[in-house]
Structures are given as structure tokens and as C-alpha cells.
Amino acid sequence: MKKGILIVFEGIDGAGKSTQAEILMKKLLARGLDVVYFREPTKSKWGRKIRKKALHPDSLTPEEELDLFQRDRKENVEKNLKPALEKKKIVVLDRYYYSTIAYQGAKGIEKKRIRQMNEEFVIKPDLVFILDIDPQKGLKRIENREKKDRLFEQEEYLVKVRKIFQGFKGENVVHIPAQRPKNEISTKIEETVLRFLT
Ligand code: TYD
């Protein structure tokens, strides 16, 4: 039984979701709320495997990649999300199964199948912020983190990923234009969360 609140941040690389997740955390903590932060891929064994293998282009097939993200998520749900939500905490989560639908979907795996296999075990989020940015601009923001020779290939891929993110609908889904000033974005997110809480 879920008693807390699950808030998810999604978006392509360079959209600024980790920054916004951190700002929201601080704002909620400052209000005296009980908040915890988790991210996927996690720091657990599956998360470490993902960072070692899946994030290096073409070292795994899309199916193998999917399998690792699924294992990592199952563990995250059981070990982190469920216990925190049962303690009535507000959980801020940086990436969730929307990322799998978008990223592994963009590699050709059927999106519906990915959604179904996740909906069998995930806890549905109360709010999902999808930060939307042009891949070229997103990649510019994180340029120093990426290898330059792969930027073009990466951009083509992220164009597909972004399209899938843009297509998510639902009353818990909020699309945010991420090219707006940082403060404007964080205010909008905070307002949405506070409205939800009251
Ligand atoms: P990211 O949040 O960008 O982590 P870091 O801060 O280490 O860069 O996530 C790493 C990558 O993993 C990102 O490019 C998206 C990808 N990813 C998937 O392909 N599928 C998934 O299910 C998840 C959660 C992430």
C-alpha cells in the first residue's frame, strides 16, 4: 500500500532534469517535508553493470540493454521506492520506466511491450515532469561529458528519444520546455508539486 508521493523527472540527456530534481529537493526540504532522492540507473550491481556496459555504444544488443534496465528497476522499486513510500516520504526519482520506453523504444524495441512489462511491477508515479529540449542544445550543455566524435550519432538517436518523450500523455504527466530560464522552470515545478500536495 502506497502512502507517500512519487515524483519523477524525465527527459533526454542535457535537458537539466538532475538539476531540477535537486532544486525541487532543496525547496521541499526547506519546507520541512520528508523527501528522499533516488535515480536510475541506480548505484546497485545492475546500475553499475549498466554504466559499465550499456552506456558504451553497441556493446550490448537492445534486448540485453533492456534486460539490465529492468533488473535495475525491479530492485529499485523493492529496495528503495516501496520502503520510502510506505514511510510516507516524498520520493524524487531521476528517471523511471518512461526512459526505458523512450531510449530502448528508440532502438527499435516495441514500446507497448516495454510499457506492459513495467506496468506489471512499478509503482505508478503521482507526477512526471518531462523536460523537453532540442537534442542539439541538450548535447551542447553536456558537451564536456561526451566524446565529440559521437555527438552526431548521439543527436540522431536523441531526436527519436525526444519524440517518444513528447508523446507521453496522462493527467500525471507535465511537459516542461527546458530551454526556459532555470528559475522559471523550477518555480513552475514547485507550484505544480505544491498544488498536488494540497
Ligand atoms: P543519466 O540519468 O543521464 O545518468 P548520468 O547522470 O550518469 O549521465 O542516465 C544514463 C543514461 O541511461 C541516459 O543516457 C539514459 C539511459 N537510460 C536508458 O537508456 N534506459 C533507461 O531505462 C534508463 C533509466 C536510462
CSV table of C-alpha atoms and ligand atoms in Angstrom, one decimal:
chain,number,residue,atom,x,y,z
A,1,MET,CA,0.0,0.0,0.0
A,2,LYS,CA,1.4,3.3,-1.0
A,3,LYS,CA,1.2,6.3,1.3
A,4,GLY,CA,3.9,8.7,0.1
A,5,ILE,CA,4.2,10.6,-3.1
A,6,LEU,CA,6.3,9.7,-6.1
A,7,ILE,CA,7.6,12.5,-8.3
A,8,VAL,CA,9.6,11.5,-11.5
A,9,PHE,CA,11.9,13.6,-13.7
A,10,GLU,CA,12.4,12.5,-17.3
A,11,GLY,CA,14.0,14.0,-20.4
A,12,ILE,CA,16.8,13.5,-22.8
A,13,ASP,CA,20.4,13.9,-21.8
A,14,GLY,CA,21.2,17.6,-21.2
A,15,ALA,CA,17.6,18.6,-20.5
A,16,GLY,CA,18.6,19.5,-17.0
A,17,LYS,CA,16.4,17.1,-15.1
A,18,SER,CA,19.0,16.3,-12.4
A,19,THR,CA,19.5,20.0,-11.8
A,20,GLN,CA,15.7,20.5,-11.5
A,21,ALA,CA,15.3,17.4,-9.3
A,22,GLU,CA,18.0,18.8,-6.9
A,23,ILE,CA,16.3,22.2,-6.8
A,24,LEU,CA,13.0,20.7,-6.0
A,25,MET,CA,14.5,18.5,-3.3
A,26,LYS,CA,16.0,21.6,-1.6
A,27,LYS,CA,12.8,23.5,-1.8
A,28,LEU,CA,10.7,20.7,-0.3
A,29,LEU,CA,13.3,20.1,2.4
A,30,ALA,CA,13.2,23.8,3.2
A,31,ARG,CA,9.5,23.5,3.8
A,32,GLY,CA,10.2,20.8,6.3
A,33,LEU,CA,8.9,18.0,4.2
A,34,ASP,CA,10.3,14.5,4.3
A,35,VAL,CA,12.0,14.0,1.0
A,36,VAL,CA,14.4,11.4,-0.5
A,37,TYR,CA,16.1,11.2,-3.8
A,38,PHE,CA,16.8,8.2,-6.0
A,39,ARG,CA,18.0,7.8,-9.5
A,40,GLU,CA,18.0,5.2,-12.3
A,41,PRO,CA,20.3,3.7,-13.3
A,42,THR,CA,21.0,3.1,-9.6
A,43,LYS,CA,24.2,2.6,-7.8
A,44,SER,CA,23.5,-1.1,-7.2
A,45,LYS,CA,25.1,-4.0,-9.0
A,46,TRP,CA,22.7,-3.7,-12.0
A,47,GLY,CA,23.2,0.0,-12.2
A,48,ARG,CA,27.0,-0.5,-12.1
A,49,LYS,CA,26.7,-3.1,-14.9
A,50,ILE,CA,24.7,-0.6,-16.9
A,51,ARG,CA,27.2,2.2,-16.5
A,52,LYS,CA,30.0,-0.2,-17.4
A,53,LYS,CA,28.3,-1.8,-20.4
A,54,ALA,CA,25.1,-0.5,-21.7
A,55,LEU,CA,26.2,3.1,-21.8
A,56,HIS,CA,29.1,2.2,-24.1
A,57,PRO,CA,27.6,2.2,-27.6
A,58,ASP,CA,26.9,-1.1,-29.2
A,59,SER,CA,28.5,-3.4,-26.6
A,60,LEU,CA,25.1,-4.9,-25.9
A,61,THR,CA,22.0,-5.7,-28.0
A,62,PRO,CA,19.0,-3.6,-27.3
A,63,GLU,CA,17.3,-6.6,-25.7
A,64,GLU,CA,20.3,-7.2,-23.3
A,65,GLU,CA,20.3,-3.5,-22.5
A,66,LEU,CA,16.6,-3.6,-21.8
A,67,ASP,CA,17.1,-6.6,-19.5
A,68,LEU,CA,19.6,-4.8,-17.4
A,69,PHE,CA,17.5,-1.7,-17.0
A,70,GLN,CA,14.5,-3.9,-16.0
A,71,ARG,CA,16.6,-5.8,-13.4
A,72,ASP,CA,17.9,-2.5,-12.0
A,73,ARG,CA,14.4,-1.0,-11.8
A,74,LYS,CA,12.9,-4.1,-10.1
A,75,GLU,CA,15.5,-3.8,-7.4
A,76,ASN,CA,15.0,0.0,-7.1
A,77,VAL,CA,11.2,-0.5,-6.7
A,78,GLU,CA,11.6,-3.1,-4.0
A,79,LYS,CA,14.6,-1.8,-2.1
A,80,ASN,CA,14.2,2.0,-2.4
A,81,LEU,CA,10.8,3.2,-3.6
A,82,LYS,CA,8.4,0.9,-1.7
A,83,PRO,CA,10.0,1.3,1.7
A,84,ALA,CA,10.3,5.1,1.3
A,85,LEU,CA,6.7,5.5,0.1
A,86,GLU,CA,5.4,3.3,2.9
A,87,LYS,CA,7.1,5.7,5.3
A,88,LYS,CA,5.0,8.4,3.7
A,89,LYS,CA,8.0,10.1,2.2
A,90,ILE,CA,8.0,12.3,-0.9
A,91,VAL,CA,10.3,10.4,-3.3
A,92,VAL,CA,12.0,12.4,-6.1
A,93,LEU,CA,13.2,10.0,-8.8
A,94,ASP,CA,15.6,10.9,-11.6
A,95,ARG,CA,14.5,8.7,-14.5
A,96,TYR,CA,12.0,5.7,-14.4
A,97,TYR,CA,10.3,3.4,-16.9
A,98,TYR,CA,9.4,6.3,-19.3
A,99,SER,CA,13.2,6.4,-20.0
A,100,THR,CA,13.1,2.8,-21.0
A,101,ILE,CA,10.1,3.2,-23.3
A,102,ALA,CA,11.9,6.2,-24.9
A,103,TYR,CA,15.5,5.1,-25.0
A,104,GLN,CA,15.1,1.4,-25.7
A,105,GLY,CA,12.0,2.1,-27.8
A,106,ALA,CA,14.1,4.4,-29.9
A,107,LYS,CA,16.4,1.4,-30.5
A,108,GLY,CA,13.5,-0.5,-32.1
A,109,ILE,CA,12.0,-2.4,-29.2
A,110,GLU,CA,8.2,-2.3,-29.2
A,111,LYS,CA,7.1,0.5,-26.9
A,112,LYS,CA,3.9,-1.2,-25.9
A,113,ARG,CA,5.8,-4.3,-24.8
A,114,ILE,CA,8.2,-2.2,-22.7
A,115,ARG,CA,5.3,-0.3,-21.1
A,116,GLN,CA,3.4,-3.6,-20.3
A,117,MET,CA,6.4,-5.3,-18.7
A,118,ASN,CA,7.0,-2.3,-16.5
A,119,GLU,CA,3.4,-1.8,-15.5
A,120,GLU,CA,3.4,-5.3,-14.1
A,121,PHE,CA,5.6,-4.3,-11.2
A,122,VAL,CA,6.2,-0.5,-11.0
A,123,ILE,CA,4.6,1.9,-8.6
A,124,LYS,CA,2.8,4.5,-10.7
A,125,PRO,CA,4.1,8.0,-10.2
A,126,ASP,CA,1.9,10.8,-8.9
A,127,LEU,CA,3.7,13.4,-11.1
A,128,VAL,CA,6.0,13.0,-14.1
A,129,PHE,CA,7.9,16.1,-15.3
A,130,ILE,CA,9.2,15.6,-18.8
A,131,LEU,CA,11.8,18.2,-19.6
A,132,ASP,CA,11.9,18.9,-23.3
A,133,ILE,CA,14.8,20.3,-25.1
A,134,ASP,CA,16.2,20.3,-28.6
A,135,PRO,CA,18.8,17.5,-28.7
A,136,GLN,CA,21.5,19.7,-30.2
A,137,LYS,CA,21.0,22.2,-27.4
A,138,GLY,CA,20.9,19.5,-24.8
A,139,LEU,CA,24.1,18.0,-26.1
A,140,LYS,CA,25.8,21.4,-26.1
A,141,ARG,CA,25.1,21.7,-22.4
A,142,ILE,CA,26.8,18.4,-21.6
A,143,GLU,CA,29.5,18.6,-24.3
A,144,ASN,CA,32.4,18.2,-21.9
A,145,ARG,CA,30.8,15.0,-20.7
A,146,GLU,CA,30.5,13.4,-24.1
A,147,LYS,CA,33.0,12.2,-26.7
A,148,LYS,CA,32.9,14.7,-29.6
A,149,ASP,CA,33.1,12.2,-32.4
A,150,ARG,CA,29.9,10.5,-31.3
A,151,LEU,CA,27.9,13.7,-30.9
A,152,PHE,CA,26.2,13.5,-34.3
A,153,GLU,CA,25.2,9.9,-33.9
A,154,GLN,CA,24.0,10.7,-30.4
A,155,GLU,CA,21.9,13.6,-31.7
A,156,GLU,CA,20.1,11.4,-34.3
A,157,TYR,CA,19.3,8.9,-31.6
A,158,LEU,CA,18.1,11.6,-29.1
A,159,VAL,CA,15.8,13.1,-31.8
A,160,LYS,CA,13.9,9.7,-31.7
A,161,VAL,CA,14.1,9.5,-27.9
A,162,ARG,CA,12.7,13.0,-27.6
A,163,LYS,CA,9.8,12.3,-29.9
A,164,ILE,CA,8.7,9.4,-27.7
A,165,PHE,CA,9.0,11.5,-24.6
A,166,GLN,CA,6.9,14.2,-26.2
A,167,GLY,CA,4.2,11.6,-26.9
A,168,PHE,CA,3.5,10.6,-23.2
A,169,LYS,CA,0.1,11.7,-22.1
A,170,GLY,CA,-1.8,11.4,-18.8
A,171,GLU,CA,-3.1,13.5,-16.1
A,172,ASN,CA,0.1,12.9,-14.1
A,173,VAL,CA,2.4,14.0,-16.9
A,174,VAL,CA,3.6,17.5,-17.2
A,175,HIS,CA,5.7,18.6,-20.2
A,176,ILE,CA,8.2,21.4,-19.4
A,177,PRO,CA,10.0,23.4,-22.1
A,178,ALA,CA,13.5,23.1,-20.7
A,179,GLN,CA,15.1,26.0,-22.7
A,180,ARG,CA,13.4,28.5,-20.4
A,181,PRO,CA,15.4,30.1,-17.6
A,182,LYS,CA,16.3,27.7,-14.8
A,183,ASN,CA,14.4,29.7,-12.2
A,184,GLU,CA,11.3,29.9,-14.3
A,185,ILE,CA,11.3,26.1,-14.7
A,186,SER,CA,11.9,25.4,-11.0
A,187,THR,CA,9.1,27.7,-10.0
A,188,LYS,CA,6.7,26.0,-12.3
A,189,ILE,CA,7.7,22.6,-11.0
A,190,GLU,CA,7.4,23.7,-7.4
A,191,GLU,CA,4.0,25.2,-8.0
A,192,THR,CA,2.7,22.1,-9.6
A,193,VAL,CA,4.0,19.9,-6.7
A,194,LEU,CA,2.6,22.2,-4.1
A,195,ARG,CA,-0.8,22.2,-5.8
A,196,PHE,CA,-0.7,18.4,-5.9
A,197,LEU,CA,0.2,18.3,-2.2
A,198,THR,CA,-2.7,20.5,-1.1
B,1,TYD,P1,21.5,9.6,-16.8
B,1,TYD,O1,20.4,9.9,-15.9
B,1,TYD,O2,21.8,10.6,-17.9
B,1,TYD,O3,22.8,9.3,-15.9
B,1,TYD,P2,24.2,10.1,-15.8
B,1,TYD,O4,24.0,11.2,-14.9
B,1,TYD,O5,25.1,9.0,-15.4
B,1,TYD,O6,24.5,10.6,-17.2
B,1,TYD,O7,21.3,8.2,-17.4
B,1,TYD,C1,22.2,7.5,-18.1
B,1,TYD,C2,21.7,7.0,-19.5
B,1,TYD,O8,20.9,5.9,-19.3
B,1,TYD,C3,20.9,8.1,-20.2
B,1,TYD,O9,21.5,8.3,-21.5
B,1,TYD,C4,19.6,7.4,-20.5
B,1,TYD,C5,19.9,5.9,-20.3
B,1,TYD,N1,18.7,5.1,-19.9
B,1,TYD,C6,18.2,4.2,-20.7
B,1,TYD,O10,18.6,4.1,-21.9
B,1,TYD,N2,17.1,3.4,-20.3
B,1,TYD,C7,16.6,3.5,-19.1
B,1,TYD,O11,15.7,2.8,-18.7
B,1,TYD,C8,17.2,4.5,-18.2
B,1,TYD,C9,16.7,4.6,-16.8
B,1,TYD,C10,18.2,5.2,-18.6
